[in-house]
Short mmCIF file of C-alpha atoms and ligand atoms in Angstrom, two decimals:
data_model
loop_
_atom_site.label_atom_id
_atom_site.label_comp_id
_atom_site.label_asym_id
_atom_site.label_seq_id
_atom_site.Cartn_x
_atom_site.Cartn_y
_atom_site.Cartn_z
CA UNK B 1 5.52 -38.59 6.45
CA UNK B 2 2.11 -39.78 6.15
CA UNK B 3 0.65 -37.84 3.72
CA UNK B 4 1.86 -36.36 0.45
CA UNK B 5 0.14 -33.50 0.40
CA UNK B 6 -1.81 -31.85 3.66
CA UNK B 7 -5.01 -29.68 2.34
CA UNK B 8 -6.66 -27.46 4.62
CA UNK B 9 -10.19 -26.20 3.17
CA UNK B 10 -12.16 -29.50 1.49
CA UNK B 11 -14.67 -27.69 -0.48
CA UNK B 12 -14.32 -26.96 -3.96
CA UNK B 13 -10.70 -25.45 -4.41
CA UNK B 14 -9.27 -28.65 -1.86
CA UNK B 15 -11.41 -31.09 -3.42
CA UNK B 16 -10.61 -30.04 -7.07
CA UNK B 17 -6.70 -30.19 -5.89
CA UNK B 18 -7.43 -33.51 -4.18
CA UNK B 19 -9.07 -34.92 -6.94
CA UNK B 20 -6.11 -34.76 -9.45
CA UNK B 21 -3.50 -35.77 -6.59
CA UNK B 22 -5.05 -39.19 -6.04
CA UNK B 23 -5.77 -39.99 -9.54
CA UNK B 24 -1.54 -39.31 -9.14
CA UNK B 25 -2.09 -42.15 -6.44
CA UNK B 26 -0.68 -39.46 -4.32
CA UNK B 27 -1.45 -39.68 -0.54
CA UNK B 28 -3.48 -36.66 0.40
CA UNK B 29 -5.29 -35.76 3.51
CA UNK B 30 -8.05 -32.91 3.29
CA UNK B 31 -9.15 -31.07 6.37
CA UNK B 32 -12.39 -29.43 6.36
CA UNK B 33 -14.39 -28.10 9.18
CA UNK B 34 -18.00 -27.69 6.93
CA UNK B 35 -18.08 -23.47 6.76
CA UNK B 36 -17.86 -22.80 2.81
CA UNK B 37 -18.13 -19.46 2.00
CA UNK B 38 -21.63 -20.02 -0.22
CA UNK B 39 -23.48 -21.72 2.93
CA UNK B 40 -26.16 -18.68 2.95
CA UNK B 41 -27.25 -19.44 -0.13
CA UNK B 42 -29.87 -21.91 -0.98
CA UNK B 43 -28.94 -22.81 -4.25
CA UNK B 44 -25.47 -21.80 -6.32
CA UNK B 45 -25.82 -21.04 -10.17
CA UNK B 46 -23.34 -20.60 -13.17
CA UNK B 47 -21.95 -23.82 -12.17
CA UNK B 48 -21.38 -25.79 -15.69
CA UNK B 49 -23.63 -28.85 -15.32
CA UNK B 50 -24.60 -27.78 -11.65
CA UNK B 51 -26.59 -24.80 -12.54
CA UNK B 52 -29.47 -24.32 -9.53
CA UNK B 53 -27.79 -26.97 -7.40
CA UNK B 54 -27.16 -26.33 -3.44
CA UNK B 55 -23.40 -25.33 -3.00
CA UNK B 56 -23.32 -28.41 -0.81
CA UNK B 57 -24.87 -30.80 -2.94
CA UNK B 58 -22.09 -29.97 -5.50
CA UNK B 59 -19.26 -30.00 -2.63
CA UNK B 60 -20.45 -33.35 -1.10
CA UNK B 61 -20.88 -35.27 -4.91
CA UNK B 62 -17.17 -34.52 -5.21
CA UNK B 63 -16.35 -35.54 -1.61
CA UNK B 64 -17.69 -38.60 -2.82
CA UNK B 65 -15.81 -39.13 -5.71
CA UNK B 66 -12.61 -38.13 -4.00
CA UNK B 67 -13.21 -40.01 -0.81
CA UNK B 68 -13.70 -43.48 -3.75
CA UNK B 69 -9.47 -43.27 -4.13
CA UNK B 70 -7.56 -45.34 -2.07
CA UNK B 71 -5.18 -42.81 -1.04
CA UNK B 72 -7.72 -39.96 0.02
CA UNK B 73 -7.86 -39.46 3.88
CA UNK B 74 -10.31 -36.95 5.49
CA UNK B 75 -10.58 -35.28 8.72
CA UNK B 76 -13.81 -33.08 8.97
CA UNK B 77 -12.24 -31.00 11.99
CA UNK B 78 -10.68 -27.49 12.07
CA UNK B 79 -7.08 -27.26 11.41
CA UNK B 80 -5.74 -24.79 14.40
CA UNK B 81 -2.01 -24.38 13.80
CA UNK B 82 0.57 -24.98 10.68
CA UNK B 83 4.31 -25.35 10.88
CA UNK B 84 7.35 -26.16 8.89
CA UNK B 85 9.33 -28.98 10.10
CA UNK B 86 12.30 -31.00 8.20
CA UNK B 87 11.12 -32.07 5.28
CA UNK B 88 7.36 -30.71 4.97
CA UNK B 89 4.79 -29.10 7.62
CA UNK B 90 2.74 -30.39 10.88
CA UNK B 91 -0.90 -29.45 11.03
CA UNK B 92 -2.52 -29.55 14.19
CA UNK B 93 -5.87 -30.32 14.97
CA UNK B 94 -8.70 -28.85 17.29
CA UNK B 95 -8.56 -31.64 19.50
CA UNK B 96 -4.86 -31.43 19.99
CA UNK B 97 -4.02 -34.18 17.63
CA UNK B 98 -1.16 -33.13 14.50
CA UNK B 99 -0.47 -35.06 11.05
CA UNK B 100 2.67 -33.96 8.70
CA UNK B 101 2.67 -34.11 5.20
CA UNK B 102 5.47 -33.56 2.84
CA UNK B 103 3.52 -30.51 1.17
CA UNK B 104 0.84 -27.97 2.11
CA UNK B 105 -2.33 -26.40 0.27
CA UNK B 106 -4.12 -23.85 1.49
CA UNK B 107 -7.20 -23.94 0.78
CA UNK B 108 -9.50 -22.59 3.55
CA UNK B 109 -11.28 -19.71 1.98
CA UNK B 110 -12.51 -16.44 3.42
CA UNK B 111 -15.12 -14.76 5.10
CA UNK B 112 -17.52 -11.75 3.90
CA UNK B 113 -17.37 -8.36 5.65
CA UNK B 114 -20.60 -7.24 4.61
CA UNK B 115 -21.70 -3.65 5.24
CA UNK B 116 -22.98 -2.77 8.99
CA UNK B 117 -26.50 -2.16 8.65
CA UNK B 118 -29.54 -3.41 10.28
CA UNK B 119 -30.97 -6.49 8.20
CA UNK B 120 -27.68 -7.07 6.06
CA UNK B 121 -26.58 -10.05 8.02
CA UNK B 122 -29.97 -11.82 8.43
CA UNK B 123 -30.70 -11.93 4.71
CA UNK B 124 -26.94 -12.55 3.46
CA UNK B 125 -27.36 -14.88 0.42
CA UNK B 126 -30.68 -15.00 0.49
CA UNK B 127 -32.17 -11.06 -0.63
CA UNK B 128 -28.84 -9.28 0.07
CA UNK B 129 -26.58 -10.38 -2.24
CA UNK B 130 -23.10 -10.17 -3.37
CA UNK B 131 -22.60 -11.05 -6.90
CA UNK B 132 -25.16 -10.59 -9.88
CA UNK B 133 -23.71 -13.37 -11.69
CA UNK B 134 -24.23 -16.07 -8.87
CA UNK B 135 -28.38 -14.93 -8.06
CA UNK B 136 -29.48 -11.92 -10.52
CA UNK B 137 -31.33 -13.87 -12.76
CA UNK B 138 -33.41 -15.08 -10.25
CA UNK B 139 -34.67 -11.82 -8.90
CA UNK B 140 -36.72 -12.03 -12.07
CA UNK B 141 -36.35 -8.20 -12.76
CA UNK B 142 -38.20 -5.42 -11.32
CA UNK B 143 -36.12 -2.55 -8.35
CA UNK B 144 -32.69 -3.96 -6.77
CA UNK B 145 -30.58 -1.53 -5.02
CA UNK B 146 -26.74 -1.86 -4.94
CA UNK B 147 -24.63 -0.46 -2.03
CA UNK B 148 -22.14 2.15 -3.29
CA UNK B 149 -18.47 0.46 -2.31
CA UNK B 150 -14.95 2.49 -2.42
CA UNK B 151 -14.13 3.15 -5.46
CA UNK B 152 -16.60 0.34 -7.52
CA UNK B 153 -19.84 1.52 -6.97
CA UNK B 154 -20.44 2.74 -10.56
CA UNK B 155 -18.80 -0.67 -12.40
CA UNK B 156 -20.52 -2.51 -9.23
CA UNK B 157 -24.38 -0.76 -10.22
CA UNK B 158 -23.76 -0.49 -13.88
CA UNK B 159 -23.13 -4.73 -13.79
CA UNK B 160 -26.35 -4.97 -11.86
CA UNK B 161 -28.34 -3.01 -13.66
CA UNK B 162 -28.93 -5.79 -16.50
CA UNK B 163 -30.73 -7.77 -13.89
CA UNK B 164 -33.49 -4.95 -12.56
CA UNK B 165 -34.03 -1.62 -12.47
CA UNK B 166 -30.54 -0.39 -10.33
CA UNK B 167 -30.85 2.18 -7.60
CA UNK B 168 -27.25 2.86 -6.03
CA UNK B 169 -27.27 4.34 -2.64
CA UNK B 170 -24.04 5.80 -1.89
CA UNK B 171 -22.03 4.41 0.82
CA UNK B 172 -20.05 7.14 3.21
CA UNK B 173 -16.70 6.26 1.27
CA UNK B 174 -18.40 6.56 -2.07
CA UNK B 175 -16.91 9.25 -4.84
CA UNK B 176 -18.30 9.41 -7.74
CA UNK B 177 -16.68 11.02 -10.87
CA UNK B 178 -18.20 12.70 -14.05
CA UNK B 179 -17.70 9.73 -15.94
CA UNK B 180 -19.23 7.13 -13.27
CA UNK B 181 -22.47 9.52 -13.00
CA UNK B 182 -22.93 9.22 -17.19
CA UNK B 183 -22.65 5.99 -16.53
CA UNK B 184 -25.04 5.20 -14.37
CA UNK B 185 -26.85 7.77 -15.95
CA UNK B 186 -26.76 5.55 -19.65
CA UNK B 187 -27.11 2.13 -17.34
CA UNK B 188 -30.51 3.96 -16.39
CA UNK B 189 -29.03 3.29 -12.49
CA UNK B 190 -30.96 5.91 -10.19
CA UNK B 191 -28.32 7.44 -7.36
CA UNK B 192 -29.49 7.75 -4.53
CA UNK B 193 -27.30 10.11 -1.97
CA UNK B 194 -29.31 9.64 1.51
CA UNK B 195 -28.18 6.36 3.56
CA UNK B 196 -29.65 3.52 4.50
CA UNK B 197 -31.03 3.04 7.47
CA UNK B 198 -32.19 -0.74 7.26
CA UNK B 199 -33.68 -3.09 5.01
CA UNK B 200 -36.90 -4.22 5.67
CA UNK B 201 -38.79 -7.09 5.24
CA UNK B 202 -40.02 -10.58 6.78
CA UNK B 203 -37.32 -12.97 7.77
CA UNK B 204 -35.21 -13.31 4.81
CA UNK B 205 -37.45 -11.35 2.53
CA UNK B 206 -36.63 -7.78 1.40
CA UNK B 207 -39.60 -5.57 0.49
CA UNK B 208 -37.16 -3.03 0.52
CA UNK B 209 -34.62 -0.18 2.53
CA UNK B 210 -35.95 2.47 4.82
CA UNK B 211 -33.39 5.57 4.55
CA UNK B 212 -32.07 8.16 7.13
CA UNK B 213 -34.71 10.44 6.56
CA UNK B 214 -37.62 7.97 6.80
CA UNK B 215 -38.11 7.74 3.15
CA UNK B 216 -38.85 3.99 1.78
CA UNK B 217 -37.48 2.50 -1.57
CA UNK B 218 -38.96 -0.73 -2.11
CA UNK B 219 -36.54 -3.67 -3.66
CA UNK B 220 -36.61 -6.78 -4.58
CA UNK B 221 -32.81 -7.44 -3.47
CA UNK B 222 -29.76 -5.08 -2.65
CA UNK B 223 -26.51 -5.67 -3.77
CA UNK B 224 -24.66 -5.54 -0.85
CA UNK B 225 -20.44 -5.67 -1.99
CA UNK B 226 -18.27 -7.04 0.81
CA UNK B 227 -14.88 -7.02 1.58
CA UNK B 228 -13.64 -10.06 2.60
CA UNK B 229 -10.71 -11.66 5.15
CA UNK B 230 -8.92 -14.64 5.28
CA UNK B 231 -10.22 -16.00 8.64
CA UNK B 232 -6.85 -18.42 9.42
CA UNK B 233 -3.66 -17.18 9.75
CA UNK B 234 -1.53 -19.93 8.18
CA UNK B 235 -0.49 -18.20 5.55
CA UNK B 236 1.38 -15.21 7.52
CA UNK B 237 2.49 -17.66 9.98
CA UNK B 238 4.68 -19.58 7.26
CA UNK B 239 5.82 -16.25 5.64
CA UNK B 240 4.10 -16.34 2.63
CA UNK B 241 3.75 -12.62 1.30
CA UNK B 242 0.03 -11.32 0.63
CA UNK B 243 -1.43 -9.21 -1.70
CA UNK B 244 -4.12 -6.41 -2.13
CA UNK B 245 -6.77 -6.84 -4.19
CA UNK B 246 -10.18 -4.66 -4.18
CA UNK B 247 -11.88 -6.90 -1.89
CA UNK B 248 -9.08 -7.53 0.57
CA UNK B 249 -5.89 -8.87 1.16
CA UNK B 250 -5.25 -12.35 -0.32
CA UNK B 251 -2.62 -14.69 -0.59
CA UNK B 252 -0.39 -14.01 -3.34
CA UNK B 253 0.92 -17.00 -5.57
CA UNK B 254 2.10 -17.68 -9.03
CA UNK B 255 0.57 -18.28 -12.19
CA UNK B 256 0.64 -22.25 -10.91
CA UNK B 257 -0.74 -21.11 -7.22
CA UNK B 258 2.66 -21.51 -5.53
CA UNK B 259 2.96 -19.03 -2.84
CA UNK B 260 5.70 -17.49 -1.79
CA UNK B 261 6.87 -19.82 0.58
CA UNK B 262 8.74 -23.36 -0.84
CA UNK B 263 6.11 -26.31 -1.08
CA UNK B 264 2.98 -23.95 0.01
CA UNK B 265 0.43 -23.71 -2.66
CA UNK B 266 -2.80 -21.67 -2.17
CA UNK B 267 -5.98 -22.11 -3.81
CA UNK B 268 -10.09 -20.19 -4.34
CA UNK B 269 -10.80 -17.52 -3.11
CA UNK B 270 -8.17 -17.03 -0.15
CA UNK B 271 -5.84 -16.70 -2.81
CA UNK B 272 -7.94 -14.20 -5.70
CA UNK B 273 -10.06 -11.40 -6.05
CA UNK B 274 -12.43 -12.41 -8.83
CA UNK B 275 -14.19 -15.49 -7.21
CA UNK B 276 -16.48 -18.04 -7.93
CA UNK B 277 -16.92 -22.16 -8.00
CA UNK B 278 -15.71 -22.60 -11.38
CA UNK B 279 -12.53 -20.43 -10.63
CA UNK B 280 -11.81 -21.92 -7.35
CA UNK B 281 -12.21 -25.57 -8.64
CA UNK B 282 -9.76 -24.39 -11.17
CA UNK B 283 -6.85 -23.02 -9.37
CA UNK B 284 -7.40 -26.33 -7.53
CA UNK B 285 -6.17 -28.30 -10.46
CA UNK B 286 -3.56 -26.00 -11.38
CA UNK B 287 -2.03 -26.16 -7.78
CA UNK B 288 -2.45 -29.68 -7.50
CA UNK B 289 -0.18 -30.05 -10.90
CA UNK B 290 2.45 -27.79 -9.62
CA UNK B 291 2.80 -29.80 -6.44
CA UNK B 292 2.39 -33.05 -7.98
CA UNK B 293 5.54 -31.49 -10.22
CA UNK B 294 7.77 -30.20 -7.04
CA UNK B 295 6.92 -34.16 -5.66
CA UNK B 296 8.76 -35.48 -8.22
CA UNK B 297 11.69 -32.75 -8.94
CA UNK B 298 12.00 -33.95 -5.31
CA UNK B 299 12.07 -37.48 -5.85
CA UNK B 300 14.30 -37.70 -8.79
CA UNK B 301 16.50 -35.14 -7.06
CA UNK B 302 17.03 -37.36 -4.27
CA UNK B 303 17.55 -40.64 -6.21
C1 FAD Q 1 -23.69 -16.01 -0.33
C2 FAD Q 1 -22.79 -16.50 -1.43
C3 FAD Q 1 -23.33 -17.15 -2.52
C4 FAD Q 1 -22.51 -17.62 -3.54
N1 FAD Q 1 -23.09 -18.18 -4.63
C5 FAD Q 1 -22.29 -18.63 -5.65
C6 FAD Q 1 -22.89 -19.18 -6.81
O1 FAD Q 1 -24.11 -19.26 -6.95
N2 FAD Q 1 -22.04 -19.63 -7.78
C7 FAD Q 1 -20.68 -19.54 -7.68
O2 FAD Q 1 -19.98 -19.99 -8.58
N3 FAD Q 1 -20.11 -18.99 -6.58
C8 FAD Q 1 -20.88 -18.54 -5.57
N4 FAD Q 1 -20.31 -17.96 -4.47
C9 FAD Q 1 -18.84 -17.91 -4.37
C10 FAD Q 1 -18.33 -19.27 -3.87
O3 FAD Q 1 -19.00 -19.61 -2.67
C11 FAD Q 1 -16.83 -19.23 -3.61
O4 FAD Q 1 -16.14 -18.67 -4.70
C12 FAD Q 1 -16.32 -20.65 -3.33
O5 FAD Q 1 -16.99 -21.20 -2.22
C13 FAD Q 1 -14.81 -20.65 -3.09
O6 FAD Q 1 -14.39 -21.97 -2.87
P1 FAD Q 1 -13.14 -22.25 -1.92
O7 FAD Q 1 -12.92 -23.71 -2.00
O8 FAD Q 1 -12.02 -21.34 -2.24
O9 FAD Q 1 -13.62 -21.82 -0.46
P2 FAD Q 1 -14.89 -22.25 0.39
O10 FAD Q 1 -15.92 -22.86 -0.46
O11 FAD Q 1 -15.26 -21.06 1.20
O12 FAD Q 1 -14.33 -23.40 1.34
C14 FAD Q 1 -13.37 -23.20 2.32
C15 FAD Q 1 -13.46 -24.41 3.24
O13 FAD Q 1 -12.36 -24.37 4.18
C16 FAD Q 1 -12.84 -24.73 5.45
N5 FAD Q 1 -11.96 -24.14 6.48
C17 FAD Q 1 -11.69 -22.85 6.72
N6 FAD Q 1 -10.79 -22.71 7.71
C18 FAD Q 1 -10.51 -23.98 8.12
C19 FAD Q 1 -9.67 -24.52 9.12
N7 FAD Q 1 -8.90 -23.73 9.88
N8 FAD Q 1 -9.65 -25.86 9.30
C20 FAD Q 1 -10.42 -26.68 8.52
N9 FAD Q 1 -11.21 -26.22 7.52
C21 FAD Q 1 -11.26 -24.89 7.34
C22 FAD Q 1 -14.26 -24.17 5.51
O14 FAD Q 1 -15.03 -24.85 6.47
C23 FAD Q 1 -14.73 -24.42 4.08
O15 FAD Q 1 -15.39 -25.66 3.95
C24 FAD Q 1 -21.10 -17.46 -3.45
C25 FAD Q 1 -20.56 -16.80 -2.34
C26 FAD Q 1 -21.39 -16.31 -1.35
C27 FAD Q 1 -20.78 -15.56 -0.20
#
């Protein structure tokens, strides 16, 4: 086999994993077709040392500092079908080309659902955002809104209300209880029962949401929470069981990101519900060290 380990998703949960394997002087091939989740956004924050940075400034320093090993390969292509054969797995390629390796990380991320309504899409990243902790502070105060979701909406708008003054606007599945309204009600969050209609705004600006009955709110930014999906279906193809988490079904591995499935490790946010760099570069390393580990339990079984 060519490769040690085959990783498909090279942003920062492959790359972290990649990173420790070839410092192993492992042989590791990472295949990334360029879509990382945080591509909407101009600038990613709560990074340690990276703080303010583009996501892709951050993913292509440690491209860089992977691709310096010996042992790295890269093919910046999209990985199309996975298989188990004797002895490992054969990825192939978009262009019809396949590679094996002896083991297999999974690595490739997800996709946001965002809520359906008009101007959502246009200004994902940018003014409607997903996570307080990644772009809050940079609202800079003053009205956000937050988009009731399932059962979160009060944790969701009582979070977000540290960074402006919170209006939630309760989604269709939205129930709140007694508690969740006192909350709000102590967070200071206004609740706001009439839907959206759209946001509003130039190009990627918000200057706010117009609502079903023709009412305006103006905002600075709306909290939009999304479900997400796994967009490839490696995972289910090799039989590794999934789990469900509050944002969507994920991959469901061990404490040292082994799915499953024997010599499949998965990694970020395809693989978690809580998600963010720092946490996908993490589960990186730890599934890099547990399949560094089942390399050599290997080896020294076989010798
Ligand atoms: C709008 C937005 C802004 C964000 N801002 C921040 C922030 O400021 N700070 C922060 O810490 N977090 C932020 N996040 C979260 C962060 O983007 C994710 O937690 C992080 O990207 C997860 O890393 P990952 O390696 O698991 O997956 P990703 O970064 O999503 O990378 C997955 C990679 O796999 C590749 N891929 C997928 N399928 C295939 C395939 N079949 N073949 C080949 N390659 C494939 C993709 O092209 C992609 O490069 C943000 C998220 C969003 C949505």
């Amino acid at each position: 086999m060519p490769h040690d380990a085959l990783i498909i998703g090279g942003s920062y949960a492959g790359l972290s994993a990649a990173l420790q394997l070839v410092r192993a002087r492992r042989r590791v091939l990472v295949i990334d077709d360029g879509r990382p989740r945080n591509r909407f956004a101009a600038r990613a924050h709560g990074v340690l040392a990276n703080d303010g940075r583009p996501g892709a400034e951050i993913a292509a320093a440690a491209h860089a500092q992977v691709a310096a090993y010996p042992t790295a390969a890269f093919r910046r292509t999209e990985a199309v079908a996975v298989e188990r054969i004797d002895g490992g797995f054969q990825v192939a390629f978009a262009d019809g080309t396949r590679t094996t390796g002896r083991r297999l990380l999974l690595s490739h991320g997800v996709e946001d659902v965002p809520a359906d309504i008009p101007g959502v899409k246009e200004r994902w990243g940018r003014t409607a955002l997903h996570c307080p902790w990644c772009h809050g502070y940079e609202i800079g105060g003053g009205p956000v809104g937050v988009l009731g979701w399932g059962d979160h909406a009060a944790a969701y708008a009582s979070t977000v209300a540290e960074w402006g003054q919170a209006t939630l606007f309760l989604g269709p599945d939205t129930v709140l209880s007694p508690e969740d309204v006192r909350l709000l009600h102590r967070r200071g969050v206004t609740i706001e029962t009439t839907p959206i209609a759209r946001l509003e705004g130039e190009a990627q600006t918000l200057t706010g949401v117009r609502l079903a009955d023709g009412r305006f709110v103006v905002l600075k930014a709306l909290f939009v929470g999304a479900n997400v999906r796994i967009a490839s279906p490696f995972a289910e193809h090799l039989g590794c069981e999934m789990t469900d988490t509050p944002v969507g079904r994920v991959i469901k591995v061990d404490a040292q990101q082994q799915t499953t499935q024997p010599g499949v490790f998965a990694a970020g946010d395809l693989a978690r519900a809580a998600s963010n760099i720092t946490l996908a570069t993490s589960d990186g390393m730890t599934a890099a060290h547990a399949l560094f580990r089942s390399l050599i339990e290997e080896e020294t079984a076989a010798a």
